[in-house]
């Protein structure tokens, strides 16, 4: 793996409830110490951020909190929205923007996503910007790009490590972004093959991040 980032592991819980204490207990049972070079980020749903923040502090594990989304608006009359400043109160340090499910199921456009990236960057978040292929425009200031082919998300059919490496290499070349992740059916038994590729610096994990032992196995096998 390249020197820029040595293993960035992001768990995206999506709209699933994940009990923080139980998850952290299971994580620790597989991985008592997070390897020094690994960075672990979990992204619970909004209502569970508070529990997660407290449970991580109590557990004393070096796990960071991320958000699955944020509002493109500032605080104010925007019913149902969660602006960046509110996320900061929960110690959120990173935000996923442009996940394929938000593009396809909620109709988010490149323009809206670019505005979200501006909001996130203004708030000092690390932006994890998701793209389906090399044709997607990546807003400036984004530091992490996650290549997630839609057909591989939740399907049990990951891309090949060689193709993912080639796509991520091209995206880095086109955008100047230095950290590239692969996402789509990453599991404990295939993570090492992705992270062995030179352009892949980490993984974005959905289903296999929902239990602490499975996600810890991913961090262990990928580090
Ligand atoms: P998956 O999801 O790991 O369940 O395929 C990945 C993602 O949606 O980021």
Coordinates of N, CA and C and ligand atoms in Angstrom, one line a residue:
X1 N 0.8 -1.2 0.0 CA 0.0 0.0 0.0 C 0.9 1.2 0.0
X2 N 0.4 2.3 -0.6 CA 1.2 3.5 -0.7 C 1.3 4.2 0.7
X3 N 2.2 5.2 0.8 CA 2.5 5.8 2.1 C 1.5 6.8 2.5
X4 N 0.7 7.3 1.6 CA -0.3 8.3 2.0 C -1.2 7.9 3.1
X5 N -1.7 6.7 3.0 CA -2.7 6.2 3.9 C -2.4 4.7 4.1
X6 N -2.4 4.2 5.3 CA -2.1 2.8 5.4 C -3.2 2.1 6.0
X7 N -4.3 2.0 5.3 CA -5.4 1.2 5.7 C -6.5 2.1 6.4
X8 N -7.4 2.6 5.5 CA -8.5 3.3 6.0 C -9.7 2.4 5.9
X9 N -10.4 2.1 7.0 CA -11.5 1.2 7.0 C -12.7 1.9 7.5
X10 N -13.7 2.0 6.6 CA -14.9 2.8 6.9 C -16.1 1.9 6.9
X11 N -16.8 1.9 8.0 CA -18.1 1.1 8.1 C -19.3 2.0 7.9
X12 N -20.1 1.6 6.9 CA -21.3 2.4 6.7 C -22.5 1.6 7.1
X13 N -23.1 2.0 8.2 CA -24.2 1.1 8.7 C -25.6 1.4 8.0
X14 N -25.6 2.4 7.1 CA -26.8 2.7 6.3 C -28.0 2.9 7.3
X15 N -29.2 2.6 6.9 CA -30.4 2.8 7.8 C -30.6 1.5 8.6
X16 N -29.6 1.0 9.3 CA -29.7 -0.1 10.2 C -29.3 0.3 11.6
X17 N -30.0 -0.2 12.5 CA -29.7 0.2 13.9 C -28.6 -0.8 14.4
X18 N -27.6 -0.2 14.9 CA -26.4 -1.0 15.4 C -26.1 -0.6 16.8
X19 N -26.2 -1.5 17.7 CA -26.1 -1.2 19.2 C -24.6 -1.0 19.5
X20 N -24.2 0.2 19.9 CA -22.8 0.5 20.0 C -22.0 -0.4 20.9
X21 N -22.5 -0.5 22.2 CA -21.7 -1.3 23.2 C -21.4 -2.7 22.7
X22 N -22.5 -3.3 22.2 CA -22.4 -4.7 21.8 C -21.4 -4.8 20.6
X23 N -21.5 -3.9 19.7 CA -20.6 -3.9 18.5 C -19.2 -3.8 18.9
X24 N -18.9 -2.8 19.8 CA -17.6 -2.5 20.3 C -17.0 -3.7 21.1
X25 N -17.8 -4.4 21.8 CA -17.4 -5.6 22.6 C -17.0 -6.6 21.6
X26 N -17.8 -6.9 20.6 CA -17.5 -7.9 19.6 C -16.2 -7.5 18.8
X27 N -16.1 -6.2 18.5 CA -14.9 -5.8 17.7 C -13.7 -6.1 18.6
X28 N -13.7 -5.7 19.8 CA -12.5 -5.9 20.7 C -12.2 -7.4 20.9
X29 N -13.2 -8.2 20.9 CA -12.9 -9.7 21.1 C -12.1 -10.2 19.9
X30 N -12.2 -9.7 18.8 CA -11.4 -10.1 17.6 C -10.1 -9.3 17.5
X31 N -10.2 -8.0 17.8 CA -9.1 -7.2 17.6 C -8.9 -6.3 18.9
X32 N -8.2 -6.8 19.9 CA -8.0 -6.1 21.2 C -7.4 -4.7 20.9
X33 N -6.4 -4.7 20.0 CA -5.7 -3.4 19.7 C -5.9 -3.1 18.2
X34 N -6.3 -1.9 17.9 CA -6.4 -1.5 16.5 C -4.9 -1.3 16.0
X35 N -4.5 -2.0 14.9 CA -3.1 -1.8 14.4 C -2.8 -0.3 14.2
X36 N -1.6 0.1 14.6 CA -1.3 1.5 14.6 C -1.5 2.2 13.3
X37 N -1.2 1.5 12.2 CA -1.3 2.1 10.9 C -2.7 2.1 10.3
X38 N -3.7 1.5 11.0 CA -5.0 1.5 10.5 C -5.9 2.6 11.1
X39 N -6.7 3.2 10.2 CA -7.7 4.2 10.7 C -9.1 3.6 10.5
X40 N -9.8 3.6 11.6 CA -11.1 3.0 11.6 C -12.2 4.0 11.8
X41 N -13.2 4.1 10.9 CA -14.2 5.1 11.0 C -15.6 4.3 10.9
X42 N -16.5 4.6 11.8 CA -17.9 4.0 11.7 C -18.9 5.2 11.5
X43 N -19.9 4.8 10.6 CA -20.9 5.8 10.2 C -22.3 5.3 10.6
X44 N -22.7 5.6 11.9 CA -24.1 5.1 12.3 C -25.1 6.1 11.7
X45 N -26.4 5.7 11.9 CA -27.4 6.7 11.5 C -27.5 7.8 12.5
X46 N -28.1 8.9 12.0 CA -28.1 10.1 12.9 C -28.6 9.9 14.3
X47 N -29.7 9.2 14.5 CA -30.2 9.1 15.9 C -29.3 8.3 16.8
X48 N -28.4 7.5 16.2 CA -27.5 6.7 17.1 C -26.1 7.3 17.3
X49 N -25.9 8.5 16.7 CA -24.5 9.1 16.8 C -24.2 9.4 18.3
X50 N -25.2 9.8 19.1 CA -24.9 10.2 20.5 C -24.4 9.0 21.3
X51 N -25.2 7.9 21.1 CA -24.8 6.6 21.8 C -23.4 6.2 21.4
X52 N -23.1 6.2 20.1 CA -21.8 5.8 19.6 C -20.7 6.7 20.2
X53 N -20.9 8.0 20.2 CA -19.9 8.9 20.7 C -19.5 8.4 22.1
X54 N -20.6 8.3 23.0 CA -20.3 7.9 24.4 C -19.6 6.5 24.5
X55 N -20.1 5.6 23.7 CA -19.6 4.2 23.8 C -18.2 4.1 23.4
X56 N -17.8 4.9 22.4 CA -16.4 4.8 21.9 C -15.5 5.4 23.0
X57 N -15.9 6.5 23.6 CA -15.1 7.1 24.7 C -14.9 6.1 25.8
X58 N -16.0 5.5 26.2 CA -16.0 4.5 27.3 C -15.1 3.4 27.0
X59 N -15.2 2.9 25.7 CA -14.4 1.7 25.3 C -12.9 2.1 25.2
X60 N -12.6 3.4 25.0 CA -11.2 3.8 24.8 C -10.6 3.3 23.5
X61 N -11.4 3.0 22.5 CA -10.8 2.5 21.3 C -10.6 3.6 20.3
X62 N -9.5 3.5 19.5 CA -9.3 4.6 18.5 C -10.1 4.5 17.3
X63 N -11.4 4.7 17.5 CA -12.4 4.6 16.4 C -13.0 6.0 16.2
X64 N -13.0 6.4 14.9 CA -13.6 7.8 14.7 C -15.0 7.6 14.2
X65 N -15.8 8.7 14.4 CA -17.2 8.8 13.9 C -17.3 9.5 12.6
X66 N -18.1 8.9 11.7 CA -18.4 9.6 10.4 C -19.9 9.7 10.3
X67 N -20.3 10.5 9.3 CA -21.7 10.6 9.0 C -22.0 10.1 7.6
X68 N -23.2 9.5 7.4 CA -23.5 9.0 6.1 C -23.9 10.0 5.1
X69 N -24.1 11.3 5.6 CA -24.7 12.3 4.8 C -24.6 13.6 5.6
X70 N -24.9 14.7 5.0 CA -25.2 16.0 5.7 C -26.0 16.9 4.8
X71 N -26.6 17.9 5.4 CA -27.4 18.8 4.6 C -26.6 19.7 3.7
X72 N -27.1 20.1 2.5 CA -26.4 21.1 1.7 C -26.8 22.5 2.2
X73 N -27.6 22.6 3.2 CA -28.1 23.9 3.7 C -27.4 24.2 5.0
X74 N -27.4 25.5 5.4 CA -26.9 25.9 6.7 C -28.1 25.7 7.7
X75 N -27.9 25.9 9.0 CA -29.0 25.8 9.9 C -30.1 26.8 9.6
X76 N -31.3 26.4 9.8 CA -32.4 27.3 9.5 C -33.7 26.6 9.1
X77 N -34.5 27.2 8.2 CA -35.8 26.7 7.9 C -35.7 25.6 6.8
X78 N -35.1 24.5 7.1 CA -35.0 23.4 6.2 C -35.4 22.1 6.9
X79 N -36.7 21.9 6.9 CA -37.3 20.8 7.7 C -36.7 19.4 7.3
X80 N -36.3 18.8 8.4 CA -35.8 17.4 8.2 C -34.3 17.3 7.9
X81 N -33.6 18.4 7.7 CA -32.2 18.4 7.4 C -31.3 18.4 8.6
X82 N -30.1 17.9 8.4 CA -29.1 17.9 9.5 C -27.9 18.7 9.0
X83 N -27.7 19.9 9.4 CA -26.5 20.7 8.9 C -25.2 20.3 9.6
X84 N -24.1 20.6 8.9 CA -22.8 20.2 9.4 C -22.5 20.6 10.8
X85 N -22.9 21.8 11.2 CA -22.6 22.2 12.6 C -23.2 21.3 13.7
X86 N -24.3 20.7 13.4 CA -24.9 19.8 14.4 C -24.1 18.5 14.4
X87 N -23.6 18.0 13.3 CA -22.8 16.8 13.3 C -21.5 17.0 14.1
X88 N -21.0 18.2 14.1 CA -19.8 18.5 14.8 C -19.9 18.2 16.3
X89 N -21.1 18.5 16.8 CA -21.4 18.3 18.3 C -21.2 16.8 18.7
X90 N -21.3 15.9 17.7 CA -21.2 14.5 18.0 C -19.8 13.9 17.7
X91 N -18.8 14.9 17.6 CA -17.5 14.5 17.3 C -17.3 13.8 15.9
X92 N -18.2 14.1 15.0 CA -18.1 13.5 13.7 C -16.9 14.2 13.0
X93 N -16.0 13.4 12.4 CA -14.9 14.0 11.7 C -14.9 13.8 10.2
X94 N -15.7 12.9 9.7 CA -15.7 12.5 8.3 C -17.2 12.4 7.8
X95 N -17.4 12.6 6.5 CA -18.7 12.5 6.0 C -18.7 11.8 4.6
X96 N -19.6 10.9 4.5 CA -19.7 10.2 3.2 C -20.6 11.1 2.3
X97 N -20.2 11.4 1.1 CA -21.1 12.2 0.2 C -21.2 11.4 -1.1
X98 N -22.4 11.4 -1.7 CA -22.6 10.8 -3.0 C -22.7 9.3 -3.1
X99 N -23.1 8.7 -1.9 CA -23.2 7.2 -2.0 C -24.2 6.9 -3.1
X100 N -24.0 5.8 -3.8 CA -24.8 5.4 -4.9 C -26.3 5.2 -4.6
X101 N -26.6 4.9 -3.3 CA -28.0 4.7 -2.9 C -28.7 6.1 -2.8
X102 N -27.9 7.1 -2.5 CA -28.5 8.5 -2.4 C -28.6 9.0 -3.8
X103 N -27.7 8.7 -4.7 CA -27.9 9.1 -6.1 C -29.1 8.4 -6.7
X104 N -29.2 7.1 -6.6 CA -30.2 6.4 -7.3 C -31.6 6.4 -6.6
X105 N -31.6 6.3 -5.3 CA -32.9 6.2 -4.6 C -33.4 7.5 -4.2
X106 N -32.6 8.5 -4.0 CA -33.0 9.8 -3.6 C -32.8 10.9 -4.6
X107 N -32.3 10.5 -5.7 CA -32.1 11.4 -6.9 C -31.1 12.5 -6.7
X108 N -30.2 12.3 -5.8 CA -29.2 13.4 -5.6 C -28.3 13.6 -6.9
X109 N -28.1 14.9 -7.2 CA -27.4 15.2 -8.4 C -26.0 15.6 -8.1
X110 N -25.2 15.6 -9.2 CA -23.8 16.0 -9.0 C -23.7 17.5 -8.4
X111 N -24.6 18.3 -8.9 CA -24.6 19.7 -8.4 C -24.9 19.8 -6.9
X112 N -25.9 19.0 -6.5 CA -26.2 19.0 -5.0 C -25.1 18.4 -4.2
X113 N -24.5 17.4 -4.8 CA -23.4 16.7 -4.0 C -22.2 17.7 -3.9
X114 N -22.0 18.5 -5.0 CA -20.8 19.4 -4.9 C -21.1 20.4 -3.8
X115 N -22.4 20.9 -3.7 CA -22.7 21.8 -2.6 C -22.5 21.2 -1.2
X116 N -22.9 19.9 -1.1 CA -22.7 19.2 0.1 C -21.2 19.1 0.5
X117 N -20.4 18.9 -0.6 CA -18.9 18.8 -0.3 C -18.4 20.2 0.2
X118 N -19.0 21.3 -0.4 CA -18.5 22.6 0.1 C -18.9 22.8 1.6
X119 N -20.1 22.4 1.9 CA -20.6 22.5 3.4 C -19.7 21.7 4.3
X120 N -19.4 20.5 3.8 CA -18.6 19.6 4.6 C -17.1 20.1 4.8
X121 N -16.6 20.6 3.7 CA -15.2 21.1 3.8 C -15.1 22.4 4.7
X122 N -16.2 23.2 4.5 CA -16.2 24.5 5.4 C -16.2 24.1 6.9
X123 N -16.9 23.0 7.2 CA -17.0 22.5 8.6 C -15.8 21.8 9.0
X124 N -14.8 21.5 8.1 CA -13.6 20.9 8.5 C -13.7 19.3 8.4
X125 N -14.7 18.8 7.8 CA -14.8 17.3 7.7 C -13.9 16.8 6.6
X126 N -13.5 15.6 6.8 CA -12.8 14.8 5.8 C -14.0 14.3 4.9
X127 N -13.9 14.6 3.6 CA -15.0 14.1 2.7 C -14.6 12.8 2.0
X128 N -15.5 11.8 2.2 CA -15.3 10.6 1.4 C -16.4 10.6 0.3
X129 N -15.9 10.9 -0.9 CA -16.8 11.1 -2.0 C -16.9 9.9 -2.9
X130 N -18.1 9.4 -3.0 CA -18.3 8.1 -3.7 C -18.6 8.3 -5.2
X131 N -18.0 7.4 -6.0 CA -18.2 7.5 -7.4 C -18.4 6.1 -8.0
X132 N -19.1 6.0 -9.1 CA -19.4 4.7 -9.7 C -18.3 4.3 -10.7
X133 N -17.7 5.3 -11.3 CA -16.7 5.0 -12.3 C -15.8 6.3 -12.5
X134 N -15.0 6.3 -13.5 CA -14.0 7.4 -13.7 C -14.7 8.6 -14.3
X135 N -15.9 8.5 -14.8 CA -16.6 9.6 -15.4 C -17.2 10.7 -14.5
X136 N -17.3 10.3 -13.2 CA -17.9 11.2 -12.2 C -17.0 12.3 -11.8
X137 N -17.5 13.6 -11.8 CA -16.7 14.7 -11.5 C -16.6 14.7 -9.9
X138 N -15.3 15.0 -9.5 CA -15.1 15.0 -8.0 C -14.8 16.5 -7.7
X139 N -15.6 17.0 -6.7 CA -15.4 18.4 -6.3 C -14.0 18.7 -5.8
X140 N -13.6 19.9 -5.9 CA -12.2 20.2 -5.4 C -12.2 20.2 -3.9
X141 N -11.1 19.9 -3.3 CA -11.0 19.9 -1.9 C -11.3 18.5 -1.3
X142 N -11.9 17.6 -2.1 CA -12.2 16.3 -1.5 C -10.8 15.5 -1.4
X143 N -10.7 14.8 -0.2 CA -9.4 14.2 0.0 C -9.5 12.6 -0.1
X144 N -10.7 12.1 -0.1 CA -10.8 10.6 -0.2 C -11.9 10.3 -1.3
X145 N -11.6 9.5 -2.2 CA -12.6 9.0 -3.2 C -12.8 7.5 -3.0
X146 N -14.1 7.2 -3.0 CA -14.4 5.7 -2.8 C -15.0 5.3 -4.2
X147 N -14.4 4.4 -4.8 CA -14.9 3.8 -6.0 C -15.8 2.6 -5.6
X148 N -17.1 2.8 -6.0 CA -18.1 1.8 -5.6 C -19.0 1.4 -6.8
X149 N -18.6 0.4 -7.6 CA -19.5 0.0 -8.7 C -20.9 -0.4 -8.2
X150 N -22.0 0.2 -8.7 CA -23.3 -0.1 -8.1 C -23.6 -1.5 -8.1
X151 N -23.3 -2.3 -9.1 CA -23.6 -3.7 -9.2 C -22.9 -4.5 -8.1
X152 N -21.9 -4.0 -7.5 CA -21.2 -4.7 -6.5 C -21.7 -4.4 -5.1
X153 N -22.5 -3.4 -4.9 CA -22.9 -3.0 -3.6 C -24.0 -3.9 -3.1
X154 N -23.8 -4.6 -2.0 CA -24.7 -5.4 -1.4 C -25.1 -6.7 -2.2
X155 N -24.3 -7.0 -3.2 CA -24.7 -8.1 -4.1 C -23.9 -9.3 -3.9
X156 N -22.8 -9.2 -3.1 CA -21.9 -10.4 -3.0 C -21.1 -10.6 -4.2
X157 N -21.1 -9.6 -5.1 CA -20.3 -9.7 -6.3 C -19.3 -8.6 -6.4
X158 N -18.2 -8.7 -5.7 CA -17.2 -7.6 -5.7 C -16.6 -7.4 -7.1
X159 N -16.1 -6.2 -7.4 CA -15.2 -6.1 -8.5 C -13.9 -6.9 -8.3
X160 N -13.2 -7.1 -9.4 CA -11.9 -7.8 -9.1 C -10.9 -6.7 -8.5
X161 N -10.0 -7.2 -7.7 CA -9.0 -6.3 -7.1 C -8.2 -5.6 -8.2
X162 N -7.9 -6.3 -9.3 CA -7.1 -5.7 -10.4 C -7.9 -4.5 -11.1
X163 N -9.1 -4.8 -11.4 CA -9.9 -3.7 -12.0 C -10.1 -2.5 -11.1
X164 N -10.4 -2.8 -9.8 CA -10.6 -1.7 -8.8 C -9.3 -0.9 -8.7
X165 N -8.2 -1.6 -8.7 CA -6.9 -0.9 -8.7 C -6.7 0.1 -9.8
X166 N -7.1 -0.4 -11.0 CA -6.9 0.3 -12.3 C -7.8 1.6 -12.2
X167 N -9.1 1.4 -11.9 CA -10.0 2.5 -11.8 C -9.6 3.5 -10.8
X168 N -9.2 3.1 -9.6 CA -8.7 4.0 -8.6 C -7.5 4.8 -9.0
X169 N -6.6 4.1 -9.7 CA -5.3 4.7 -10.2 C -5.7 5.8 -11.1
X170 N -6.7 5.5 -12.0 CA -7.1 6.6 -13.0 C -7.8 7.8 -12.3
X171 N -8.6 7.5 -11.4 CA -9.3 8.5 -10.6 C -8.3 9.4 -9.9
X172 N -7.3 8.8 -9.3 CA -6.3 9.6 -8.6 C -5.6 10.5 -9.6
X173 N -5.3 9.9 -10.7 CA -4.5 10.7 -11.8 C -5.4 11.9 -12.3
X174 N -6.7 11.6 -12.5 CA -7.5 12.7 -13.1 C -7.8 13.8 -12.1
X175 N -7.9 13.4 -10.8 CA -8.4 14.4 -9.8 C -7.4 14.9 -8.9
X176 N -6.3 14.2 -8.8 CA -5.2 14.6 -7.8 C -5.6 14.2 -6.4
X177 N -6.7 13.5 -6.2 CA -7.0 13.0 -4.9 C -6.0 11.9 -4.5
X178 N -5.6 11.9 -3.2 CA -4.5 11.0 -2.9 C -4.9 9.7 -2.2
X179 N -6.1 9.7 -1.7 CA -6.6 8.5 -1.0 C -7.7 7.8 -1.7
X180 N -7.6 6.6 -2.1 CA -8.6 5.9 -2.9 C -9.1 4.7 -2.2
X181 N -10.4 4.5 -2.0 CA -11.0 3.4 -1.4 C -11.7 2.5 -2.4
X182 N -11.9 1.3 -2.1 CA -12.8 0.4 -2.8 C -14.0 0.1 -1.9
X183 N -15.2 0.0 -2.5 CA -16.3 -0.4 -1.8 C -17.2 -1.3 -2.7
X184 N -17.9 -2.3 -2.1 CA -18.8 -3.1 -2.8 C -18.5 -4.6 -2.5
X185 N -19.3 -5.1 -1.5 CA -19.2 -6.6 -1.1 C -17.8 -6.9 -0.6
X186 N -17.2 -5.9 0.1 CA -15.9 -6.3 0.8 C -16.3 -7.1 2.1
X187 N -15.5 -8.2 2.2 CA -15.8 -9.1 3.3 C -14.4 -9.5 4.0
X188 N -14.4 -10.1 5.1 CA -13.2 -10.5 5.8 C -12.3 -11.4 4.9
X189 N -12.9 -12.2 4.0 CA -12.0 -13.1 3.2 C -11.6 -12.5 1.9
X190 N -12.0 -11.3 1.5 CA -11.5 -10.7 0.3 C -10.8 -9.4 0.5
X191 N -10.8 -8.8 1.7 CA -10.3 -7.5 1.9 C -8.7 -7.4 1.6
X192 N -8.0 -8.5 2.0 CA -6.6 -8.5 1.8 C -6.2 -8.3 0.3
X193 N -7.0 -9.0 -0.5 CA -6.7 -8.9 -2.0 C -6.8 -7.5 -2.5
X194 N -7.8 -6.8 -2.0 CA -8.0 -5.4 -2.4 C -6.8 -4.5 -1.9
X195 N -6.5 -4.7 -0.6 CA -5.5 -3.8 0.0 C -4.1 -4.1 -0.5
X196 N -3.9 -5.2 -1.1 CA -2.6 -5.5 -1.7 C -2.3 -4.7 -2.9
X197 N -3.4 -4.2 -3.6 CA -3.2 -3.5 -4.8 C -2.6 -2.1 -4.5
X198 N -1.7 -1.6 -5.4 CA -0.9 -0.4 -5.0 C -1.8 0.9 -4.9
X199 N -2.9 1.0 -5.7 CA -3.6 2.3 -5.7 C -4.7 2.3 -4.6
X200 N -5.0 1.1 -4.0 CA -6.1 1.0 -3.0 C -5.6 1.2 -1.6
X201 N -6.1 2.3 -1.0 CA -5.6 2.6 0.4 C -6.6 2.2 1.5
X202 N -7.8 1.7 1.1 CA -8.7 1.4 2.2 C -10.0 0.9 1.6
X203 N -11.0 0.6 2.4 CA -12.2 0.1 2.0 C -13.4 0.7 2.7
X204 N -14.5 0.8 1.9 CA -15.8 1.3 2.4 C -16.7 0.1 2.5
X205 N -17.2 -0.2 3.7 CA -17.9 -1.5 3.9 C -19.3 -1.3 4.4
X206 N -20.3 -1.9 3.8 CA -21.6 -1.8 4.2 C -22.0 -3.0 5.1
X207 N -22.6 -4.1 4.5 CA -23.1 -5.2 5.2 C -22.2 -5.8 6.2
X208 N -20.9 -6.0 5.8 CA -19.9 -6.7 6.7 C -19.4 -5.8 7.8
X209 N -20.0 -4.5 7.9 CA -19.6 -3.7 9.0 C -20.6 -3.7 10.1
X210 N -21.7 -4.4 9.9 CA -22.9 -4.3 10.8 C -22.6 -5.1 12.1
X211 N -21.7 -6.0 12.2 CA -21.3 -6.6 13.4 C -19.9 -6.3 13.7
X212 N -19.6 -6.1 15.0 CA -18.2 -5.7 15.4 C -17.2 -6.8 15.0
X213 N -17.5 -8.0 15.2 CA -16.5 -9.1 14.9 C -16.2 -9.2 13.4
X214 N -17.2 -9.0 12.6 CA -17.0 -9.1 11.1 C -16.1 -7.9 10.7
X215 N -16.4 -6.7 11.2 CA -15.6 -5.5 10.8 C -14.2 -5.6 11.4
X216 N -14.1 -6.1 12.6 CA -12.7 -6.2 13.2 C -11.9 -7.2 12.3
X217 N -12.6 -8.3 11.8 CA -11.8 -9.2 11.0 C -11.4 -8.6 9.7
X218 N -12.2 -7.6 9.2 CA -11.8 -6.9 8.0 C -10.6 -6.0 8.3
X219 N -10.6 -5.3 9.4 CA -9.4 -4.5 9.8 C -8.2 -5.4 10.0
X220 N -8.4 -6.5 10.6 CA -7.3 -7.4 10.9 C -6.7 -8.0 9.6
X221 N -7.5 -8.5 8.8 CA -7.1 -9.1 7.6 C -6.5 -8.1 6.5
X222 N -7.0 -6.9 6.7 CA -6.5 -5.9 5.7 C -5.3 -5.1 6.2
X223 N -4.9 -5.3 7.4 CA -3.8 -4.4 7.9 C -2.5 -5.1 7.7
Ligands
LIG1 P1 -21.7 -3.5 0.8 O1 -22.0 -2.0 0.7 O2 -20.4 -3.7 1.6 O3 -22.8 -4.1 1.6 O4 -21.6 -4.0 -0.5 C1 -20.9 -1.1 0.4 C2 -21.5 0.3 0.4 O5 -22.6 0.5 0.1 O6 -20.7 1.3 0.8

